[in-house]
Each structure stands twice: as C-alpha cells, then as structure tokens.
PDB file of C-alpha atoms in Angstrom:
ATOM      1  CA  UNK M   1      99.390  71.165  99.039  1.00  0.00           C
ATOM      2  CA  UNK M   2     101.115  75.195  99.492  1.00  0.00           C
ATOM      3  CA  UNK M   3      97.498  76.628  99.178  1.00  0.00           C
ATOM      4  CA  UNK M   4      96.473  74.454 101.939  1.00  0.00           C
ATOM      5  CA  UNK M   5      99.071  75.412 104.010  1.00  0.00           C
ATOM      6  CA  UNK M   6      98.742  78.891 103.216  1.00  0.00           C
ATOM      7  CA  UNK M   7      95.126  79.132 103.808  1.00  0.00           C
ATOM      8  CA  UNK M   8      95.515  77.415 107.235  1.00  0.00           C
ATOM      9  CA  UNK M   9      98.130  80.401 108.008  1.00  0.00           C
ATOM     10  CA  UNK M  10      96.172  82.593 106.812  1.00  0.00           C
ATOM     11  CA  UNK M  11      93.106  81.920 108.960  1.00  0.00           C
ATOM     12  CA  UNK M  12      95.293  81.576 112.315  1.00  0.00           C
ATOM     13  CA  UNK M  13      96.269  85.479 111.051  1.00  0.00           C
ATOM     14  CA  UNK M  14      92.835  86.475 110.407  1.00  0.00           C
ATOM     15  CA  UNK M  15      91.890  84.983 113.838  1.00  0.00           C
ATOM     16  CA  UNK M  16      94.655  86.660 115.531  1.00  0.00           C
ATOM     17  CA  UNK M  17      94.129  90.176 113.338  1.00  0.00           C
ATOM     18  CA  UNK M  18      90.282  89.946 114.606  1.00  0.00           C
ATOM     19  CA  UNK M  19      91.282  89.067 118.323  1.00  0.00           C
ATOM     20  CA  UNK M  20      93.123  92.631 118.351  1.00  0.00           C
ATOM     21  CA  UNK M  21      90.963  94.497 116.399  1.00  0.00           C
ATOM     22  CA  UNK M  22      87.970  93.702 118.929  1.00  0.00           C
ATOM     23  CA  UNK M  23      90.075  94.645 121.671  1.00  0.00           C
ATOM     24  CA  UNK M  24      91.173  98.036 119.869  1.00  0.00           C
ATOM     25  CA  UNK M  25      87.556  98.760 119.851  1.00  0.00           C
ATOM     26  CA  UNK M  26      86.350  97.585 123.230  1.00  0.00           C
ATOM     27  CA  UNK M  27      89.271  99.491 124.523  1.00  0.00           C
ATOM     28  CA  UNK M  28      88.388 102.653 122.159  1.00  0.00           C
ATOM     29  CA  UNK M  29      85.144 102.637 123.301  1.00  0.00           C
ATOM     30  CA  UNK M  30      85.569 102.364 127.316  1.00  0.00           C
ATOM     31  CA  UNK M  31      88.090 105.316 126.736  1.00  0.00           C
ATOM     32  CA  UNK M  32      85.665 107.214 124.737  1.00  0.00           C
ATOM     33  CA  UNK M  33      83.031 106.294 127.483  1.00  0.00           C
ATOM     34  CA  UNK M  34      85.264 107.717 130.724  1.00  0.00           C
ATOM     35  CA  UNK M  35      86.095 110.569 128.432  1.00  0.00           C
ATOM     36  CA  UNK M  36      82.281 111.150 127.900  1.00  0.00           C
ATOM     37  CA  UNK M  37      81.263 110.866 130.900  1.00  0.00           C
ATOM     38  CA  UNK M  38      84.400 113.249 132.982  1.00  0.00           C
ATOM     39  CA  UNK M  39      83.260 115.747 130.452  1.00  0.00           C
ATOM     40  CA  UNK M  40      79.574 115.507 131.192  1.00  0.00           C
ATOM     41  CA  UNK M  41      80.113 115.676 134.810  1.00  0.00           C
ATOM     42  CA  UNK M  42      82.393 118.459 135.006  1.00  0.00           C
ATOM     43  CA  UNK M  43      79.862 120.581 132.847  1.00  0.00           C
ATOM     44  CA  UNK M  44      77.218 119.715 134.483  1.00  0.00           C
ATOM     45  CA  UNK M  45      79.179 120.791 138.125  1.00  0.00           C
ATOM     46  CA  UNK M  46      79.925 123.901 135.861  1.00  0.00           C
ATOM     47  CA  UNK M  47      76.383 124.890 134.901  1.00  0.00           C
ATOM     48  CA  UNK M  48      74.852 123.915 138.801  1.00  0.00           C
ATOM     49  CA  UNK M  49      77.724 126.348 140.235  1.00  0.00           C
ATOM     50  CA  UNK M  50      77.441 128.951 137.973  1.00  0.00           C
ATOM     51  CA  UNK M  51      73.600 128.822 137.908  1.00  0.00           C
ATOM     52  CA  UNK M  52      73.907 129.577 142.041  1.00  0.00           C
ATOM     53  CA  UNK M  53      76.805 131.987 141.448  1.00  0.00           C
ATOM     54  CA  UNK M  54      74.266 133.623 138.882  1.00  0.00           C
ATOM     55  CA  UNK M  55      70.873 133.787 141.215  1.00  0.00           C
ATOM     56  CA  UNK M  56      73.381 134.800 143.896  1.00  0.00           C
ATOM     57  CA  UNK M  57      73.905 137.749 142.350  1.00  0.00           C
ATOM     58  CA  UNK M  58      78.261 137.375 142.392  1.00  0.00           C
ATOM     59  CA  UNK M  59      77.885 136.301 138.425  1.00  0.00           C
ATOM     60  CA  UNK M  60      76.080 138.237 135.644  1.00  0.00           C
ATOM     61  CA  UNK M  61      74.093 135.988 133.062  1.00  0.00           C
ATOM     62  CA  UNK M  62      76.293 137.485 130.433  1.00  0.00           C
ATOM     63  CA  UNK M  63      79.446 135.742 132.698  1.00  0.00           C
ATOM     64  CA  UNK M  64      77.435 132.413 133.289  1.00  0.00           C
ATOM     65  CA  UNK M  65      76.713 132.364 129.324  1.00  0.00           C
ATOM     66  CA  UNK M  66      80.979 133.342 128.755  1.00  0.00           C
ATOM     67  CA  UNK M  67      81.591 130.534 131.111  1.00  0.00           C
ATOM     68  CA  UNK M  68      79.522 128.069 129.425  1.00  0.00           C
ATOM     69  CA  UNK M  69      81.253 128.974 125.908  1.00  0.00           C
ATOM     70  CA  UNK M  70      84.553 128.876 127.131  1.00  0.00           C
ATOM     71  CA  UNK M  71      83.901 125.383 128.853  1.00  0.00           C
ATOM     72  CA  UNK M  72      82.612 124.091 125.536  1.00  0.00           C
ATOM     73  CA  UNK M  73      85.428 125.810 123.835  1.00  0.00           C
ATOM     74  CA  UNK M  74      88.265 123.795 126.016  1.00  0.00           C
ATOM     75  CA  UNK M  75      85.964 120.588 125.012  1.00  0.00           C
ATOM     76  CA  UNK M  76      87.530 120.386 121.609  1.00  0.00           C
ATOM     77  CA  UNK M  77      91.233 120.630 121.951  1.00  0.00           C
ATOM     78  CA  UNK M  78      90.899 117.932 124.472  1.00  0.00           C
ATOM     79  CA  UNK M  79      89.074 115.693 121.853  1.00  0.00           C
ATOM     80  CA  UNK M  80      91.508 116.281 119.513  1.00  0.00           C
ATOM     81  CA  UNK M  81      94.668 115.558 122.537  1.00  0.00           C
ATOM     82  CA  UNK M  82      93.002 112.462 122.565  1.00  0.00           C
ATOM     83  CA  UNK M  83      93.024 111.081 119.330  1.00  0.00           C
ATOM     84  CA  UNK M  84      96.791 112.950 118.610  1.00  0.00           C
ATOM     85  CA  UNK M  85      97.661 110.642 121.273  1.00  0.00           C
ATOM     86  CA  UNK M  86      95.801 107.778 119.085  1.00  0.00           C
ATOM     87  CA  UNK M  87      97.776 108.660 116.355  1.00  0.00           C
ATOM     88  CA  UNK M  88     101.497 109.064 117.752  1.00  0.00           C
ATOM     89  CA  UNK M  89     100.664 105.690 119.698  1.00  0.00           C
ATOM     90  CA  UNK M  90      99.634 103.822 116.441  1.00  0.00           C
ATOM     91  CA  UNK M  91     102.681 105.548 114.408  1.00  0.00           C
ATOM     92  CA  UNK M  92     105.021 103.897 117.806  1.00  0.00           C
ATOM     93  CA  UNK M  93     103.155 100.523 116.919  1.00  0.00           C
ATOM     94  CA  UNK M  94     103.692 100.713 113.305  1.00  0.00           C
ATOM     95  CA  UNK M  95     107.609 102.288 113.721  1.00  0.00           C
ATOM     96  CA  UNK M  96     108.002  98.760 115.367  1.00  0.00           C
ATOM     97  CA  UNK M  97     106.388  96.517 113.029  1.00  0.00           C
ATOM     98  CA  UNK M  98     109.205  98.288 111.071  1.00  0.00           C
ATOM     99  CA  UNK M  99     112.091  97.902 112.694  1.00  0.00           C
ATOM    100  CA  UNK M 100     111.080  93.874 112.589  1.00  0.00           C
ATOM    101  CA  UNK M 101     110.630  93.499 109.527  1.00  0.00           C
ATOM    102  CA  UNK M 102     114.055  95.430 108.576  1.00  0.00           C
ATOM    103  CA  UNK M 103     115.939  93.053 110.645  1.00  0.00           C
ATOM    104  CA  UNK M 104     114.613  89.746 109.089  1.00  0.00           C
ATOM    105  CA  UNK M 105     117.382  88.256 107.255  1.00  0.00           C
ATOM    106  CA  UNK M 106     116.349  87.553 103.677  1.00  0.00           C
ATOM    107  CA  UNK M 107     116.612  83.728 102.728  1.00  0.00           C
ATOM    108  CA  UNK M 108     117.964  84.492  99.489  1.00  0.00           C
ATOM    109  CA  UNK M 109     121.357  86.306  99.343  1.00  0.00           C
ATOM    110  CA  UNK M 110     124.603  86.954  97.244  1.00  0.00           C
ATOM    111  CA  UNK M 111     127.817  84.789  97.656  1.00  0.00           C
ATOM    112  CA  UNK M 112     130.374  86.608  98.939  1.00  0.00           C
ATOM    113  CA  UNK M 113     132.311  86.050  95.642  1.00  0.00           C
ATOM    114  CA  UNK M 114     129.060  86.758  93.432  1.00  0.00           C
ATOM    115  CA  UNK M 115     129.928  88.908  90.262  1.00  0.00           C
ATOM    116  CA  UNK M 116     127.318  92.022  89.676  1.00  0.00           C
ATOM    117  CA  UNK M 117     125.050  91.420  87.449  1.00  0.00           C
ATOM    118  CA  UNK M 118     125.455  93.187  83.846  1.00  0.00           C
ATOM    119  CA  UNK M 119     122.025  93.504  81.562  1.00  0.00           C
ATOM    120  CA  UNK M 120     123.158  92.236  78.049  1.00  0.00           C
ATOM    121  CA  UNK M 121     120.137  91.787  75.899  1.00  0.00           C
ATOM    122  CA  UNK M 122     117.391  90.687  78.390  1.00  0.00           C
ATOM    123  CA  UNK M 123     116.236  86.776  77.052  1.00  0.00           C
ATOM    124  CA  UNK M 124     116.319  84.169  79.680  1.00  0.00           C
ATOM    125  CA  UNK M 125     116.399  80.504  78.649  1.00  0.00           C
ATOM    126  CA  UNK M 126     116.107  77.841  80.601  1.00  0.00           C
ATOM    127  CA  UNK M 127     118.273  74.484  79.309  1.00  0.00           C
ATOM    128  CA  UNK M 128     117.259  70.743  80.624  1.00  0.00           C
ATOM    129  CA  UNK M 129     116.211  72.650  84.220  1.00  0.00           C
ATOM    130  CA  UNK M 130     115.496  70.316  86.876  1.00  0.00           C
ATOM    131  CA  UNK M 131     113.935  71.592  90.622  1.00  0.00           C
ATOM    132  CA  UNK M 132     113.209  69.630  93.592  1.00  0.00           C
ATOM    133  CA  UNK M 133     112.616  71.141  97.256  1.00  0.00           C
ATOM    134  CA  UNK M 134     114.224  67.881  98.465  1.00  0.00           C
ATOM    135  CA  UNK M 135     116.794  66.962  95.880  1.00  0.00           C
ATOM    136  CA  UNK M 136     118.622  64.944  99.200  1.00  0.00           C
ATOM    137  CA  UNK M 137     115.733  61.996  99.345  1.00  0.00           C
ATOM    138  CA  UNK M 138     116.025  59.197  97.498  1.00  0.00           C
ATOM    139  CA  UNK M 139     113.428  59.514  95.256  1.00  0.00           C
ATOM    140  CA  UNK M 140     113.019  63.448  95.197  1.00  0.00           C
ATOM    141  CA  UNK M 141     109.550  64.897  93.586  1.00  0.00           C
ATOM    142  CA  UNK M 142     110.539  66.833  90.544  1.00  0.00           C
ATOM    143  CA  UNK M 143     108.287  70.347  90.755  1.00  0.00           C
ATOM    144  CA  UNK M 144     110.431  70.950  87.203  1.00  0.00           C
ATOM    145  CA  UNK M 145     112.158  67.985  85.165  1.00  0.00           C
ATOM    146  CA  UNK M 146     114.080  68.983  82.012  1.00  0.00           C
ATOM    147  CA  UNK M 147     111.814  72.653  81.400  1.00  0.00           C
ATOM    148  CA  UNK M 148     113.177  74.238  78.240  1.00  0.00           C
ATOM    149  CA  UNK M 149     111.877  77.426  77.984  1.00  0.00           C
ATOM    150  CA  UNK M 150     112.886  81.076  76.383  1.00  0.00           C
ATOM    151  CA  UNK M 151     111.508  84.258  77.347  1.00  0.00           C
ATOM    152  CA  UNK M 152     112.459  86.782  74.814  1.00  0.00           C
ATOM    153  CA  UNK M 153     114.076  90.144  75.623  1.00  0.00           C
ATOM    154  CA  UNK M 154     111.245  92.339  75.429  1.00  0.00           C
ATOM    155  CA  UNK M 155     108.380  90.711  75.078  1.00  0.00           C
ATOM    156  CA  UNK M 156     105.498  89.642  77.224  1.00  0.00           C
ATOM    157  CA  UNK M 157     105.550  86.094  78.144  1.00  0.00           C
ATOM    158  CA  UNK M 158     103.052  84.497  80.573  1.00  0.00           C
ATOM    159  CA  UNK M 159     103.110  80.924  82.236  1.00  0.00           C
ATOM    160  CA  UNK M 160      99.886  79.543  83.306  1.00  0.00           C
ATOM    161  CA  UNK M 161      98.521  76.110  84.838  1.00  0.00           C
ATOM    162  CA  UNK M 162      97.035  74.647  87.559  1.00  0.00           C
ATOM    163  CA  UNK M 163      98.141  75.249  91.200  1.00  0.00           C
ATOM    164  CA  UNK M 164     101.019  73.076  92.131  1.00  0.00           C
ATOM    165  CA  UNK M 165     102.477  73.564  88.413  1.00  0.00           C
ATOM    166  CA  UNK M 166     105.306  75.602  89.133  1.00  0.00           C
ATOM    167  CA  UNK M 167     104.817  79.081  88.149  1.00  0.00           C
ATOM    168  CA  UNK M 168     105.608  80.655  91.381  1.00  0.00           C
ATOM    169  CA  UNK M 169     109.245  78.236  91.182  1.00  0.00           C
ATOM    170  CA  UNK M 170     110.016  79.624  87.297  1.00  0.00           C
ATOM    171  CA  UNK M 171     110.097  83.140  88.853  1.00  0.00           C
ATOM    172  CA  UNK M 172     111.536  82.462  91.614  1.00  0.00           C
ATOM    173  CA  UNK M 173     114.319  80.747  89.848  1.00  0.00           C
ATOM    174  CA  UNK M 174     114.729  84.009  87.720  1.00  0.00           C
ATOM    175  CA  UNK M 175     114.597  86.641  90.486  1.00  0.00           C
ATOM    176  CA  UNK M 176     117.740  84.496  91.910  1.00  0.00           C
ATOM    177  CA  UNK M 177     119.818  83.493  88.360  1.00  0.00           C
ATOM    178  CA  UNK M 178     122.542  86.045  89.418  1.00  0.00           C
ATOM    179  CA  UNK M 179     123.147  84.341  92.456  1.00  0.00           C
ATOM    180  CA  UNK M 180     122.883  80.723  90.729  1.00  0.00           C
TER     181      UNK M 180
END
C-alpha cells in the first residue's frame, strides 16, 4: 500500500525532473548555438577586414596574424564568462532549494515541557506496544499489536520482513521515544 504510493510519487518526480532537464538542455544548447555562431561571424568580419587592410597595404601580415591571435585569445575568457555565469546561476537555484527546505516545519517536535534526553545504558525495550495510523476509527488496523521487543545496548540488532511489516514504524517509534 506505502510502496504504491511512493512509487506513484516518485514517477510524477521523475516526470517532472525529466521535463526540466530537457529544457536545461534545449536551452543550453540554443545558447551555445547564438554563442557559436556571434563568434563565428565576428571572426569571420575580422579575417575579411583585415585580409583588405592587409592587401591594402595599411596592415602588415605580421599585424593581420597578431590580430587573428588576439581575437582567438579574447575567445576563451568569454567561454569561460559563460559558463561562470552557469555556475553562479545554478548555485542561486540551489541557495533556494535551500532556503525551502530550511523553513519546512518538521512534523515531529519536542513538547514545550519535554525533559532532555540523558543516555543511561543504551537498551530499548518495547512492553505490550500497540501502533495504529488511525487509532480514532472504530475498528483501527493495528501496524503493531502487543510487540515485545529488546534491543540490547551495544549490539547489532536487525528487524526484517515483508513490506507493510513495520520496520520503518519500530524506528520511527525510537527516533521519537524522548518526545513520547
């Protein structure tokens, strides 16, 4: 029942995730494209004036072949503007995905009167535990019903079984004890 759920949010993400990513690249590429192609024209409108400059007789061919190298030498600190600007605008994008996230309010939180929590000797037990997500119905599904279990200080325990079981519900329950 949760994996079905999750795996239907999951695709509507991965759907959504892939909508974006092929727009990142059609937009990449037209901008690489324009970028290409105002670079191309401007040294080709460099090499046809300097060429006439040269057979003119107003440029040397040891100025036409400076010209030419310092053109192709501006070429590269422009590429890299470009993808600096790539970078800062993706660290912008990211910065926000982090500001969002840091203002979700967590669903689990301390009572206002909730006692720090002291480490003694590290075993959790669980007595006669029972755990229902809707403990209001009248006949509420048990996901636990009277679990007695001890983890020892320690030690490695692990809990297995099918999905639907509960596993993900034990440790949840003992992430949020101090709060119990």
């Amino acid at each position: 029942m949760n994996e079905k759920r999750e795996q239907v949010k999951y695709d509507a993400y991965a759907i959504k995730y892939g909508d974006s990513w092929r727009e990142v690249q059609r937009t990449l590429g037209v901008l690489n494209a324009g970028q290409t192609t105002i670079f191309t024209t401007g040294l080709v409108a460099n090499l046809i004036f300097s060429a006439v400059d040269c057979f003119a007789g107003v440029m040397t061919p040891g100025d036409f072949v400076m010209l030419q190298a310092l053109f192709l030498q501006i070429s590269n600190p422009l590429g890299m503007l470009g993808t600096m600007f790539k970078e800062v605008d993706d660290s912008l994008v990211q910065f926000e995905d982090i500001k969002q996230i840091l203002n979700i309010l967590p669903k689990v939180f301390d009572k206002k009167d909730a006692k720090d929590f002291t480490f003694k000797e590290g075993q959790i037990e669980f007595k006669n535990v029972d755990f229902s997500f809707s403990p209001e119905k009248a006949h509420p599904k048990h996901l636990l019903k009277n679990l007695n279990m001890v983890i020892d200080a320690h030690k490695h325990t692990a809990i297995v079984g099918p999905s639907g079981f509960g596993k993900s519900t034990i440790f949840s329950l003992i992430v949020t004890f101090p709060t119990a």
